[in-house]
PDB file of N, CA and C in Angstrom:
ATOM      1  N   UNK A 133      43.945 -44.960 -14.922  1.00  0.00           N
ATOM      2  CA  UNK A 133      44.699 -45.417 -13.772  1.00  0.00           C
ATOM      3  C   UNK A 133      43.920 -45.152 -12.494  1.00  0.00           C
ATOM      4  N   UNK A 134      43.603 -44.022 -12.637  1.00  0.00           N
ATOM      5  CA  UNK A 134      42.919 -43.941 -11.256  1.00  0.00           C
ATOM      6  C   UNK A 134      41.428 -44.621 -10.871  1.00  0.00           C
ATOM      7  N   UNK A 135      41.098 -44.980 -12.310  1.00  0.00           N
ATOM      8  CA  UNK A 135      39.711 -45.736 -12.371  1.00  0.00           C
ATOM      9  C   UNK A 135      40.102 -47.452 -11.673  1.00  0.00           C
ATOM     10  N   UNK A 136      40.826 -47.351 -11.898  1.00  0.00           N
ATOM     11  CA  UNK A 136      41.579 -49.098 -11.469  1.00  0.00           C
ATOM     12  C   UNK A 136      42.070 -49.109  -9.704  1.00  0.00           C
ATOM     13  N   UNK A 137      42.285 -47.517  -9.454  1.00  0.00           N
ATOM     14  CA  UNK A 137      42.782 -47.085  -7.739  1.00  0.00           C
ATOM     15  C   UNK A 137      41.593 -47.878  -7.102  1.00  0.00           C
ATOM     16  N   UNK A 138      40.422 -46.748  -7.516  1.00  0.00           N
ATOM     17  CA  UNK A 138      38.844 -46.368  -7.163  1.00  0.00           C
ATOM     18  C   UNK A 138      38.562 -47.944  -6.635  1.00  0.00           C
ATOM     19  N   UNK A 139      38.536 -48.717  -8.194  1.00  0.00           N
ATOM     20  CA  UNK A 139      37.847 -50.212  -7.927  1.00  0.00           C
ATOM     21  C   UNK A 139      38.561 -51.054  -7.263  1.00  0.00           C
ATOM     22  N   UNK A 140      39.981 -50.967  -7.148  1.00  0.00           N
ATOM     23  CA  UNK A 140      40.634 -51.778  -6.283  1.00  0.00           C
ATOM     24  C   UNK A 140      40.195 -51.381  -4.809  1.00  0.00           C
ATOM     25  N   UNK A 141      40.191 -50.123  -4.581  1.00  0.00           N
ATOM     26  CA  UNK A 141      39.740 -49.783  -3.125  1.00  0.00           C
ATOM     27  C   UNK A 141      38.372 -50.541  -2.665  1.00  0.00           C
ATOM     28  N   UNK A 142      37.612 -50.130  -3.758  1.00  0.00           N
ATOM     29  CA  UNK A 142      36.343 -50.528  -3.285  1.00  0.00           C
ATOM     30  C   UNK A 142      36.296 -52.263  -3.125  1.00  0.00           C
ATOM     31  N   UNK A 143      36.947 -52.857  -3.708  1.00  0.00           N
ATOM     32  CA  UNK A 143      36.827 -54.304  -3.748  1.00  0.00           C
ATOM     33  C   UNK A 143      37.707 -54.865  -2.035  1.00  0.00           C
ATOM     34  N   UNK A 144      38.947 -53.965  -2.256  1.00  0.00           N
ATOM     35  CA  UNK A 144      39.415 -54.560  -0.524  1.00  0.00           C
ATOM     36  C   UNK A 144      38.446 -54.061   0.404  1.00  0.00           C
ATOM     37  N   UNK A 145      37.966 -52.822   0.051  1.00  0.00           N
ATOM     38  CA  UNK A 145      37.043 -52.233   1.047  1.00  0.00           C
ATOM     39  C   UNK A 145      35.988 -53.606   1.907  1.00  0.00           C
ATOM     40  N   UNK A 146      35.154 -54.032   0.299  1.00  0.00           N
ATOM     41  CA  UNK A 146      34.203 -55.231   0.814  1.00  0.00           C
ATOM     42  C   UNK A 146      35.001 -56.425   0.893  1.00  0.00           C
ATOM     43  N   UNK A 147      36.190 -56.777   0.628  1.00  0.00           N
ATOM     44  CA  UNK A 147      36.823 -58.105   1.466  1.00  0.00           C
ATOM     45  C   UNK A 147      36.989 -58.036   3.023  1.00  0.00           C
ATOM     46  N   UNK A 148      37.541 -56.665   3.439  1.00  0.00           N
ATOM     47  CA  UNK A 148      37.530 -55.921   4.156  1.00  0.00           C
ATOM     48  C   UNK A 148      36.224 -56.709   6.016  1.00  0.00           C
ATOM     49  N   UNK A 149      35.518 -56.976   5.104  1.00  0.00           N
ATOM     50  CA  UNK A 149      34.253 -57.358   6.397  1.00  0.00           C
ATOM     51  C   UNK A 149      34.855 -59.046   6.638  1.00  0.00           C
ATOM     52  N   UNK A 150      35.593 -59.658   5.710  1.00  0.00           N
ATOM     53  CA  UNK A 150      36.113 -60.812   6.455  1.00  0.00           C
ATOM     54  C   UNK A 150      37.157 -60.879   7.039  1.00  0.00           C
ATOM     55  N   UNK A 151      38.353 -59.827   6.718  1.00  0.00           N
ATOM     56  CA  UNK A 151      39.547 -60.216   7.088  1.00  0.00           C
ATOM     57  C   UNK A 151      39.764 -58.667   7.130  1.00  0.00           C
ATOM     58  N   UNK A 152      39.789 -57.921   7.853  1.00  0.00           N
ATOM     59  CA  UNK A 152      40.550 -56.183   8.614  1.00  0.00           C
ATOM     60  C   UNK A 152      41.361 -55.676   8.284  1.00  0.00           C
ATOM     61  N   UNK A 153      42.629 -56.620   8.065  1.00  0.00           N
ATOM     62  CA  UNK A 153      43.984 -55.894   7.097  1.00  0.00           C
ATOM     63  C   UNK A 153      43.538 -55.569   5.663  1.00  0.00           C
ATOM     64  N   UNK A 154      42.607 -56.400   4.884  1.00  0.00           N
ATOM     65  CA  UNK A 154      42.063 -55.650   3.642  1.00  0.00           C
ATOM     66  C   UNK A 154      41.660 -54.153   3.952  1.00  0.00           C
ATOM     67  N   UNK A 155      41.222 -53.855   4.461  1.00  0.00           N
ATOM     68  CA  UNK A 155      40.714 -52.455   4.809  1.00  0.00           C
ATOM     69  C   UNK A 155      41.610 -51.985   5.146  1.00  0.00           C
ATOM     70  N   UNK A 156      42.924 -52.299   5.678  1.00  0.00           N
ATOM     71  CA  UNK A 156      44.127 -51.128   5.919  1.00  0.00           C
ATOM     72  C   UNK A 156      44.661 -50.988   4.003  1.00  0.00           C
ATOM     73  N   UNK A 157      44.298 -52.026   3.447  1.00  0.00           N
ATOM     74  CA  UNK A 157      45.160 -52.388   2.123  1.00  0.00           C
ATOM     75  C   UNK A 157      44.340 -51.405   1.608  1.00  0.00           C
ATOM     76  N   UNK A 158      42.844 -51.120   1.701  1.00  0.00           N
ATOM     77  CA  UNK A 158      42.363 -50.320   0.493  1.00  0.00           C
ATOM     78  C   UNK A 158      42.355 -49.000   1.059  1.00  0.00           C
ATOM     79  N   UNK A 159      42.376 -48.221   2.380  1.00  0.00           N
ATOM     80  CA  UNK A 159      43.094 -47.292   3.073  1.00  0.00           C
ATOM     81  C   UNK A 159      44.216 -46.916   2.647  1.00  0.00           C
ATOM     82  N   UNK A 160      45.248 -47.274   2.276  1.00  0.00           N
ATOM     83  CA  UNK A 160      46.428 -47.192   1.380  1.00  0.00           C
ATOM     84  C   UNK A 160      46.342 -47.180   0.032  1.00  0.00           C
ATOM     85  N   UNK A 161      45.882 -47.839  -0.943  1.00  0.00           N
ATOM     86  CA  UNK A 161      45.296 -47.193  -2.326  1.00  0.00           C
ATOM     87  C   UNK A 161      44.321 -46.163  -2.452  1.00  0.00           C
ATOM     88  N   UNK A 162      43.816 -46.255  -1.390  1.00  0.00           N
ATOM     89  CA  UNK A 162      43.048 -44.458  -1.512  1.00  0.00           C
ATOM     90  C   UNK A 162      43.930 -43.396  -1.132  1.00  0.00           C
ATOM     91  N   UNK A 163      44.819 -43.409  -0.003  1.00  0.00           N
ATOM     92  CA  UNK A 163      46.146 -42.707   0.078  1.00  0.00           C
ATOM     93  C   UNK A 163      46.798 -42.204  -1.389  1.00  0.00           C
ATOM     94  N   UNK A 164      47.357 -43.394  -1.778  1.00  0.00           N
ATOM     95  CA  UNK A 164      48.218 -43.207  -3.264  1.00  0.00           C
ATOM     96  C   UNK A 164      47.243 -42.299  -3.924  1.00  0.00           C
ATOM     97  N   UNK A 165      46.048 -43.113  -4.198  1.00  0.00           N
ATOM     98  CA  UNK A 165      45.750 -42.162  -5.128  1.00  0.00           C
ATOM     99  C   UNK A 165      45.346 -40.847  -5.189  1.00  0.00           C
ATOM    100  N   UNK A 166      45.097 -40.279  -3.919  1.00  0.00           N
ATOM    101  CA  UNK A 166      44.829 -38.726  -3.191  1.00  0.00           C
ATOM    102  C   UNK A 166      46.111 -38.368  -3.479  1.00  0.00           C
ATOM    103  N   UNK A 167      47.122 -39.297  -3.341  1.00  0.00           N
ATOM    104  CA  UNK A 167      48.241 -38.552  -3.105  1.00  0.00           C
ATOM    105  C   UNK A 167      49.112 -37.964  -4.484  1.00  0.00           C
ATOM    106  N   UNK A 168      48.768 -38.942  -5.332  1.00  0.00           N
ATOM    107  CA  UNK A 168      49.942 -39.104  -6.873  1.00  0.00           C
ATOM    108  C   UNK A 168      49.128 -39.041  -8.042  1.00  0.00           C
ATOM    109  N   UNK A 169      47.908 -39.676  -7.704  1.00  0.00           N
ATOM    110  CA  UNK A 169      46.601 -39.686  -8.563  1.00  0.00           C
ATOM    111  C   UNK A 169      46.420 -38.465  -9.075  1.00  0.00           C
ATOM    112  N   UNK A 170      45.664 -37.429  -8.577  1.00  0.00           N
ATOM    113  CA  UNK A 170      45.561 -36.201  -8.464  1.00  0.00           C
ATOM    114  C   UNK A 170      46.929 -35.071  -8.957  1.00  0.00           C
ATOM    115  N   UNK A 171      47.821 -35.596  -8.750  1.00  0.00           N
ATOM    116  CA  UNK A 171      49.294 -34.919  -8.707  1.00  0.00           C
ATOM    117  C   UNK A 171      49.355 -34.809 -10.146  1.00  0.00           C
ATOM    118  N   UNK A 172      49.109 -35.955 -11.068  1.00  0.00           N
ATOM    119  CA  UNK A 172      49.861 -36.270 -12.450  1.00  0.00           C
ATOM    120  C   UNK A 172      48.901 -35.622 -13.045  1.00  0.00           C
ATOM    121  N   UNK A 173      47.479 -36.009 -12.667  1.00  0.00           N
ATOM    122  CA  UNK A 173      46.560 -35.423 -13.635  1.00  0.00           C
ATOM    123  C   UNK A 173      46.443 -33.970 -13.683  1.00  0.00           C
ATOM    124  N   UNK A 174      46.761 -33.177 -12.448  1.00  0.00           N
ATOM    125  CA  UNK A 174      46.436 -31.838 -12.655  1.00  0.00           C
ATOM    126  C   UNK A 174      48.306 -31.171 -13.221  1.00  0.00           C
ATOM    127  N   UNK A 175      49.118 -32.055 -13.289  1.00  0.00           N
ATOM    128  CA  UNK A 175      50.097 -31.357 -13.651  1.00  0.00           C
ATOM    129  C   UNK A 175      49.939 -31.845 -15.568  1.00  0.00           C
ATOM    130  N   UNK A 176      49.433 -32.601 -15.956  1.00  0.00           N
ATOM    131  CA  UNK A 176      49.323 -32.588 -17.546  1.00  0.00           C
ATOM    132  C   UNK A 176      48.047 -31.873 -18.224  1.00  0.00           C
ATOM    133  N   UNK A 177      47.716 -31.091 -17.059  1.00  0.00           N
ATOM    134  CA  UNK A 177      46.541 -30.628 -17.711  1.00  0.00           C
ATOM    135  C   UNK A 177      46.777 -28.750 -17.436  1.00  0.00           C
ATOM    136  N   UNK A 178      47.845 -28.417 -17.054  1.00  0.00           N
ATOM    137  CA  UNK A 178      48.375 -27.436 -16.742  1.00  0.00           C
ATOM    138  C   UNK A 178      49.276 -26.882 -18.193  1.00  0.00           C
ATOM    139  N   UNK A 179      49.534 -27.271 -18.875  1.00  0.00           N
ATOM    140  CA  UNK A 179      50.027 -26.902 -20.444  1.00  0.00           C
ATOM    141  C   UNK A 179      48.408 -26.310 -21.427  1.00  0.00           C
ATOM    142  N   UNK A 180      47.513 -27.012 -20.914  1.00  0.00           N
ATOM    143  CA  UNK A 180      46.653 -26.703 -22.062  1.00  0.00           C
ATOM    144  C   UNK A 180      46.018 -25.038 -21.760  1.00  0.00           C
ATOM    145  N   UNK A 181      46.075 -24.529 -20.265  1.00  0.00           N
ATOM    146  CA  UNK A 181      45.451 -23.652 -19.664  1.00  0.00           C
ATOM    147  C   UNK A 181      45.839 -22.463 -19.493  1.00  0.00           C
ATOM    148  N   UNK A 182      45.860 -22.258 -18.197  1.00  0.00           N
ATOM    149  CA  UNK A 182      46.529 -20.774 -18.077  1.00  0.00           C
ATOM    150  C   UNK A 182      47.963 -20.765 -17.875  1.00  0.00           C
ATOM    151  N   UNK A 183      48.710 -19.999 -17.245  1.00  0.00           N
ATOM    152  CA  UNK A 183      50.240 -19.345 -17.512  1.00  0.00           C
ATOM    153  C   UNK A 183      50.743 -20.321 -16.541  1.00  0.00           C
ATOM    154  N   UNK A 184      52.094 -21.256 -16.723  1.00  0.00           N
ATOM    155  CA  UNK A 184      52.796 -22.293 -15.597  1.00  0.00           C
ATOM    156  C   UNK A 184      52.950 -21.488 -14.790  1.00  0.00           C
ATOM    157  N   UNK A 185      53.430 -22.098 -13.879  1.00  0.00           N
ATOM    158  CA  UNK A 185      53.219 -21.505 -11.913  1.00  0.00           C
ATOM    159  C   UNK A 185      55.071 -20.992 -11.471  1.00  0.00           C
ATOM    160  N   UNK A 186      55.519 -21.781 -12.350  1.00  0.00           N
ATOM    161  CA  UNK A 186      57.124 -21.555 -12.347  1.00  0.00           C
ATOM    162  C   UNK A 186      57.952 -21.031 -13.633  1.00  0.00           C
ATOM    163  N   UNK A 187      59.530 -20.844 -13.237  1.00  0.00           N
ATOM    164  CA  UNK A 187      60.389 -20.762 -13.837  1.00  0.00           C
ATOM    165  C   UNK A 187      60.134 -21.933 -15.361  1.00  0.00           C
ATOM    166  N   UNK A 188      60.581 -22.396 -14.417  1.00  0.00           N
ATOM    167  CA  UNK A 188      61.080 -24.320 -15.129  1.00  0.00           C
ATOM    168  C   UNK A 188      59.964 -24.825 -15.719  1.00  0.00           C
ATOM    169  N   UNK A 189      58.694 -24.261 -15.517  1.00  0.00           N
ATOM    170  CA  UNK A 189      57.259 -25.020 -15.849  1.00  0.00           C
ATOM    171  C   UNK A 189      57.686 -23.644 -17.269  1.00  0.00           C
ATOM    172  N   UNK A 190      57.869 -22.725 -17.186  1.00  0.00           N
ATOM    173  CA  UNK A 190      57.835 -21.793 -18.227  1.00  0.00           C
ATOM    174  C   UNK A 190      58.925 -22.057 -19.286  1.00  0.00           C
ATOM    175  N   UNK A 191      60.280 -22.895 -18.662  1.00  0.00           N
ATOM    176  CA  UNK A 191      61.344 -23.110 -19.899  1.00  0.00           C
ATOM    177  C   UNK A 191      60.464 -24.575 -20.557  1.00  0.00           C
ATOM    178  N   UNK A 192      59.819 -25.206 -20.067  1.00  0.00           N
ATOM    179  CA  UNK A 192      59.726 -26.564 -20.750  1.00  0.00           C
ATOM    180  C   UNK A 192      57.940 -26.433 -21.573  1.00  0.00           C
ATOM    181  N   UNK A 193      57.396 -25.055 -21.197  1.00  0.00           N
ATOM    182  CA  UNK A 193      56.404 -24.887 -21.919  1.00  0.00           C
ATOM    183  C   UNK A 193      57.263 -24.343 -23.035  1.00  0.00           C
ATOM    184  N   UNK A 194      57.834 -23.179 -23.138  1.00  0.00           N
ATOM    185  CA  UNK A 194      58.629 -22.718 -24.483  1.00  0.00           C
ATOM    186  C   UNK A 194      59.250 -23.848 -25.210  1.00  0.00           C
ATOM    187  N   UNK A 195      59.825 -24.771 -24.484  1.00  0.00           N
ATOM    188  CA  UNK A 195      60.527 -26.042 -25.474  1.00  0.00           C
ATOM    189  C   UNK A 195      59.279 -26.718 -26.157  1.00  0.00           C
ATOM    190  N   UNK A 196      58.020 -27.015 -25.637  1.00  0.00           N
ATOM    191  CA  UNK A 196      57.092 -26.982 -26.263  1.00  0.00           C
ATOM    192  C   UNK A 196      56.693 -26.436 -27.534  1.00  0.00           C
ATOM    193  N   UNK A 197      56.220 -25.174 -27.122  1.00  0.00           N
ATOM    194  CA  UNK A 197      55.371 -24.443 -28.220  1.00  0.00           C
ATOM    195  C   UNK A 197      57.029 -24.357 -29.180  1.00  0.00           C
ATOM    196  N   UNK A 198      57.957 -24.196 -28.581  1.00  0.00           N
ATOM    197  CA  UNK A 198      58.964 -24.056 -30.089  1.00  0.00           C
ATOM    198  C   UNK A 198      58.801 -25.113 -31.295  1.00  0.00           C
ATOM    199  N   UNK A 199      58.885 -26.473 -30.109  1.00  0.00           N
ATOM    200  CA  UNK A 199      58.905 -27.782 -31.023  1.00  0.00           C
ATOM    201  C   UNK A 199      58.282 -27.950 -31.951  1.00  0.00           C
ATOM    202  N   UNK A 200      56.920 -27.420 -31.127  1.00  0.00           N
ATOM    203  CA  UNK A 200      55.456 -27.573 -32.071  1.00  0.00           C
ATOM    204  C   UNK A 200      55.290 -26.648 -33.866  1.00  0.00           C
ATOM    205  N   UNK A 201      55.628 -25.539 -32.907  1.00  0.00           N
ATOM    206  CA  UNK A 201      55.734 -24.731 -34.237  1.00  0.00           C
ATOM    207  C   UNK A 201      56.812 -25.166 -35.129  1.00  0.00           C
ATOM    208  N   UNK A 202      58.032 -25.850 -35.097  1.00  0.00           N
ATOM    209  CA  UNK A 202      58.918 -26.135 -35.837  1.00  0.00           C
ATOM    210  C   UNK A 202      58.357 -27.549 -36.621  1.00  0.00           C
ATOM    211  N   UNK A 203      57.578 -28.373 -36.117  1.00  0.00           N
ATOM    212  CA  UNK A 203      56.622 -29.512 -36.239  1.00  0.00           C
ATOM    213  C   UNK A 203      55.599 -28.920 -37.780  1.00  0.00           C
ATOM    214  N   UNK A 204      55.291 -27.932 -37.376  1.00  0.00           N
ATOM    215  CA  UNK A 204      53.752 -27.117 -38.192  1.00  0.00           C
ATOM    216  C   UNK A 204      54.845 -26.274 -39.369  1.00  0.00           C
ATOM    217  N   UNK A 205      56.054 -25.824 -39.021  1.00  0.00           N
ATOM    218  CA  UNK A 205      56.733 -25.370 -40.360  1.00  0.00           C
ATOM    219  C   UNK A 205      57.303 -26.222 -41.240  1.00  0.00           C
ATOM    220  N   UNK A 206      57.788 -27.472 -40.395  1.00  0.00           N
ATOM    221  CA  UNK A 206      57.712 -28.721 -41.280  1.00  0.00           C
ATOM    222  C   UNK A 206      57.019 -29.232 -42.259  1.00  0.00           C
ATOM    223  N   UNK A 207      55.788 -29.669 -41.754  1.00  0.00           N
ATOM    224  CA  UNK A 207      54.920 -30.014 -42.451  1.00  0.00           C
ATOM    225  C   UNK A 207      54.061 -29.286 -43.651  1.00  0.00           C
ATOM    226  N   UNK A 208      54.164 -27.991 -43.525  1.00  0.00           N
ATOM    227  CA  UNK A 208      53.892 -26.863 -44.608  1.00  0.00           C
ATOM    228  C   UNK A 208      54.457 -27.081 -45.634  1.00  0.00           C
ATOM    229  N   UNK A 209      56.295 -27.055 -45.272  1.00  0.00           N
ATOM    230  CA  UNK A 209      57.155 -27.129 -46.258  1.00  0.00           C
ATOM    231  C   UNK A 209      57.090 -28.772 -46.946  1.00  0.00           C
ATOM    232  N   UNK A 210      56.913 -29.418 -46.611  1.00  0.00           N
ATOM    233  CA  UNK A 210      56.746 -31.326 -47.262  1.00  0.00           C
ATOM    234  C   UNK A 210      55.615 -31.035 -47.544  1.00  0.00           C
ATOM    235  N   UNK A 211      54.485 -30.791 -47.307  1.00  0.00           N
ATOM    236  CA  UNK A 211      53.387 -30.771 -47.576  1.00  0.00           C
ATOM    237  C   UNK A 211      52.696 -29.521 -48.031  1.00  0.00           C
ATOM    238  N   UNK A 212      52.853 -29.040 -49.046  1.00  0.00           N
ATOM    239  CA  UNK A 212      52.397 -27.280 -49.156  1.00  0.00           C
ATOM    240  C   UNK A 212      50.845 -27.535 -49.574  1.00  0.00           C
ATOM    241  N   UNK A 213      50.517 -28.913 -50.676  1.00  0.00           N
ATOM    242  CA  UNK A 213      49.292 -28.965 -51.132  1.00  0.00           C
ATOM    243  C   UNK A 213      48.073 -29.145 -49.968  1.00  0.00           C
ATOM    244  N   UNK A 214      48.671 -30.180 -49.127  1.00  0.00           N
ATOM    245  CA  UNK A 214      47.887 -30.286 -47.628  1.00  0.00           C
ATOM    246  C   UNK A 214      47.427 -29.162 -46.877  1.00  0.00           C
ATOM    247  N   UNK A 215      48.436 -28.488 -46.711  1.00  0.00           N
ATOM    248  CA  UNK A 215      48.665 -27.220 -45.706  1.00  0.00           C
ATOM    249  C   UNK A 215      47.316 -26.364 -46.381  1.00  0.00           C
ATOM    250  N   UNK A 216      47.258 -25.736 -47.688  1.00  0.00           N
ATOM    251  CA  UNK A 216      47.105 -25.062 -48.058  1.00  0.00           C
ATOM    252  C   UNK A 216      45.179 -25.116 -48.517  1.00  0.00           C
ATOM    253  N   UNK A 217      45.348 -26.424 -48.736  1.00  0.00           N
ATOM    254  CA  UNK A 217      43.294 -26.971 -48.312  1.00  0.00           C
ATOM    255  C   UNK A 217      43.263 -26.886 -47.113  1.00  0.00           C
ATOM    256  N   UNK A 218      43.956 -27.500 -45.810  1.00  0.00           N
ATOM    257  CA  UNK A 218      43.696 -26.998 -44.618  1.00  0.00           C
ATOM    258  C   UNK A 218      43.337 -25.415 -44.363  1.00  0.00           C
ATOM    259  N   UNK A 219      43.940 -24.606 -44.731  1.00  0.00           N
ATOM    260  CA  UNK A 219      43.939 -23.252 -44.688  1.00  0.00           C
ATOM    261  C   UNK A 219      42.900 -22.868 -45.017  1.00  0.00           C
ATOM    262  N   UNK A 220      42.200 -23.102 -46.411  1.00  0.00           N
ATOM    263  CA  UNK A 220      41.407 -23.090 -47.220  1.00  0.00           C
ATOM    264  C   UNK A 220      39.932 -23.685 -46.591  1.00  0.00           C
ATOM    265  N   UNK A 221      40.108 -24.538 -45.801  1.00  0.00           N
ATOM    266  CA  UNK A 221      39.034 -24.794 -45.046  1.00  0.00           C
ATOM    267  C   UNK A 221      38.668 -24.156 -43.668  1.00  0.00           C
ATOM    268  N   UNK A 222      39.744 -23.749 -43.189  1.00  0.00           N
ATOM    269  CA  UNK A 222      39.363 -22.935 -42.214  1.00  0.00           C
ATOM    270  C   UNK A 222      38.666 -21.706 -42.433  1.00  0.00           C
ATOM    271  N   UNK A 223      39.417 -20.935 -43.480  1.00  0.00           N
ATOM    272  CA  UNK A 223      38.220 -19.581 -43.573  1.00  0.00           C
ATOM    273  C   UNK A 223      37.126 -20.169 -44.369  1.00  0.00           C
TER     274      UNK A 223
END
């Protein structure tokens, strides 16, 4: 998404030398994307890292890792022969 911000900017940017309001237009998709661009990506990349910054970032990481692990006890139990070469390959 933001690769599509970038090139749209840059393309009004160079329409921009014929007609002036293009350049307010790609001034404004560089806005957005400083603004929301940046926003989404560093908030989905905040689960993989260190400790959430909040309350609420901390109840919906636990709904997470619960899910997950209930996901991984699942699949053990339907699958014990799978599970158990997986295992087997790790050590």
């Amino acid at each position: 998404m933001g690769t599509f911000l970038i090139a749209g900017t840059v393309v009004l940017f160079l329409l921009g030398f014929n007609n002036h309001v293009w350049w307010l237009a790609a001034a404004f998709l560089l806005f957005v994307y400083v603004q929301y661009g940046r926003n989404s990506s560093s908030a989905s990349s905040t689960g993989s890292g260190g400790p959430p910054a909040s309350a609420g970032n901390y109840q919906q990481y636990r709904e997470r890792r619960d899910q997950q692990a209930k996901w991984e006890r699942r699949y053990r139990r339907e699958r014990p022969f799978e599970s158990r070469r997986q295992d087997r390959d790790k050590s």
